């Protein structure tokens, strides 16, 4: 889709790497714009007998032909718009960190000139990254949710849902011009007992920003708190412009 506002043309490209069986678009039919990701599991042979039950190392990557297809789609979008924003359904549910392939895909999108990546699927917040001039929200978290489970529950496959983390969310205010993102603000949100979003303040806001800041540093992002609330997302190596760092 191409949106226009104050003379600025913004192309929104939506894709997914987490695709239920049969949901991918085929030919001219409807469906999700699916991208293929490969997964491999490596076992440390020295631990097979020494420590039975040790989880394998998980390696994920997007094949080169899929990367090219994604970059071509972004390049085509740039031909009809001033800037490109990518919305991507990706990652692993209820994990603090992005999967290995997500950093690869984020860098590929940055190379293609995408200015902002909006990630979703993990059902909790993940770190915020910066790749060159591209801002990457690895997971926005949930904006609405039903809390019917215990505070901690383990799903099949050893996935642990932490309700406290699931209640943390955010609103992104991206100021976008013809050259890309000029400023990106994050506003912490928490979900109340009804699963509805409320603007975080006080200790709740502080806790969300500190935790998000810790997750963002390895991804090339840094949060600078604003006096009026919320924070700016900056490249990790950019000097402060006033305010405090989370």
CSV table of N, CA, C and O in Angstrom, one decimal, residues 92-97 121-126 138-142 145 160-162 165-169 211 215:
chain,number,residue,atom,x,y,z
A,92,UNK,N,10.2,-15.6,17.5
A,92,UNK,CA,9.8,-16.7,18.3
A,92,UNK,C,9.0,-16.2,19.4
A,92,UNK,O,9.4,-15.3,20.1
A,93,UNK,N,7.9,-16.8,19.7
A,93,UNK,CA,7.0,-16.3,20.7
A,93,UNK,C,7.6,-16.4,22.1
A,93,UNK,O,8.2,-17.3,22.5
A,94,UNK,N,7.4,-15.3,22.9
A,94,UNK,CA,7.7,-15.2,24.3
A,94,UNK,C,9.2,-15.4,24.6
A,94,UNK,O,9.6,-16.0,25.5
A,95,UNK,N,10.0,-14.9,23.6
A,95,UNK,CA,11.5,-14.9,23.8
A,95,UNK,C,11.9,-13.4,24.0
A,95,UNK,O,11.4,-12.5,23.3
A,96,UNK,N,12.9,-13.2,24.8
A,96,UNK,CA,13.5,-11.8,25.0
A,96,UNK,C,14.3,-11.3,23.8
A,96,UNK,O,14.3,-10.1,23.5
A,97,UNK,N,14.9,-12.2,23.1
A,97,UNK,CA,15.9,-11.9,22.1
A,97,UNK,C,15.4,-12.3,20.7
A,97,UNK,O,14.7,-13.3,20.6
A,121,UNK,N,4.8,-10.6,16.5
A,121,UNK,CA,4.5,-12.0,16.7
A,121,UNK,C,4.9,-12.6,18.0
A,121,UNK,O,4.2,-13.4,18.6
A,122,UNK,N,6.0,-12.1,18.6
A,122,UNK,CA,6.5,-12.8,19.9
A,122,UNK,C,5.6,-12.6,21.1
A,122,UNK,O,5.8,-13.2,22.1
A,123,UNK,N,4.6,-11.7,21.0
A,123,UNK,CA,3.6,-11.5,22.1
A,123,UNK,C,4.3,-10.9,23.4
A,123,UNK,O,3.8,-11.0,24.5
A,124,UNK,N,5.4,-10.3,23.2
A,124,UNK,CA,6.1,-9.5,24.3
A,124,UNK,C,7.1,-8.6,23.6
A,124,UNK,O,7.4,-8.8,22.4
A,125,UNK,N,7.5,-7.6,24.3
A,125,UNK,CA,8.5,-6.7,23.8
A,125,UNK,C,9.9,-7.4,23.6
A,125,UNK,O,10.2,-8.3,24.3
A,126,UNK,N,10.6,-6.9,22.5
A,126,UNK,CA,12.0,-7.3,22.3
A,126,UNK,C,12.7,-6.0,22.1
A,126,UNK,O,12.1,-4.9,22.1
A,138,UNK,N,11.9,-4.8,16.9
A,138,UNK,CA,11.9,-6.3,16.7
A,138,UNK,C,10.6,-6.9,17.1
A,138,UNK,O,10.1,-7.8,16.5
A,139,UNK,N,10.0,-6.4,18.2
A,139,UNK,CA,8.6,-6.8,18.5
A,139,UNK,C,7.9,-5.7,19.3
A,139,UNK,O,8.4,-5.2,20.3
A,140,UNK,N,6.7,-5.3,18.8
A,140,UNK,CA,5.9,-4.3,19.5
A,140,UNK,C,5.2,-4.8,20.7
A,140,UNK,O,4.7,-4.0,21.5
A,141,UNK,N,5.2,-6.1,20.9
A,141,UNK,CA,4.4,-6.6,22.0
A,141,UNK,C,3.0,-6.7,21.7
A,141,UNK,O,2.6,-6.4,20.5
A,142,UNK,N,2.1,-7.0,22.6
A,142,UNK,CA,0.7,-7.0,22.4
A,142,UNK,C,0.0,-5.7,22.8
A,142,UNK,O,0.4,-5.1,23.8
A,145,UNK,N,-4.9,-8.1,25.1
A,145,UNK,CA,-4.6,-9.5,25.4
A,145,UNK,C,-5.5,-10.0,26.4
A,145,UNK,O,-6.1,-9.2,27.2
A,160,UNK,N,8.1,-20.7,27.9
A,160,UNK,CA,7.6,-20.2,29.2
A,160,UNK,C,7.0,-18.8,29.0
A,160,UNK,O,7.6,-17.9,28.5
A,161,UNK,N,5.7,-18.7,29.3
A,161,UNK,CA,5.0,-17.4,29.2
A,161,UNK,C,5.1,-16.7,30.6
A,161,UNK,O,4.6,-17.3,31.6
A,162,UNK,N,5.7,-15.5,30.6
A,162,UNK,CA,5.8,-14.7,31.8
A,162,UNK,C,4.8,-13.6,31.6
A,162,UNK,O,4.9,-12.7,30.8
A,165,UNK,N,6.0,-9.9,31.6
A,165,UNK,CA,6.5,-9.5,30.4
A,165,UNK,C,5.5,-9.3,29.3
A,165,UNK,O,5.6,-8.3,28.5
A,166,UNK,N,4.5,-10.1,29.3
A,166,UNK,CA,3.4,-10.1,28.3
A,166,UNK,C,2.6,-8.8,28.5
A,166,UNK,O,1.9,-8.3,27.6
A,167,UNK,N,2.6,-8.2,29.7
A,167,UNK,CA,1.8,-7.0,30.0
A,167,UNK,C,2.6,-5.7,29.5
A,167,UNK,O,2.0,-4.7,29.4
A,168,UNK,N,3.8,-5.8,29.1
A,168,UNK,CA,4.6,-4.7,28.7
A,168,UNK,C,4.4,-4.5,27.2
A,168,UNK,O,4.6,-5.4,26.4
A,169,UNK,N,4.2,-3.3,26.8
A,169,UNK,CA,4.0,-2.9,25.4
A,169,UNK,C,4.5,-1.5,25.2
A,169,UNK,O,5.1,-0.9,26.1
A,211,UNK,N,14.4,-2.1,31.2
A,211,UNK,CA,14.5,-3.5,30.6
A,211,UNK,C,14.6,-3.4,29.1
A,211,UNK,O,15.5,-4.1,28.5
A,215,UNK,N,17.8,-4.8,26.5
A,215,UNK,CA,17.6,-5.6,25.3
A,215,UNK,C,18.1,-5.0,24.0
A,215,UNK,O,18.4,-5.7,23.1
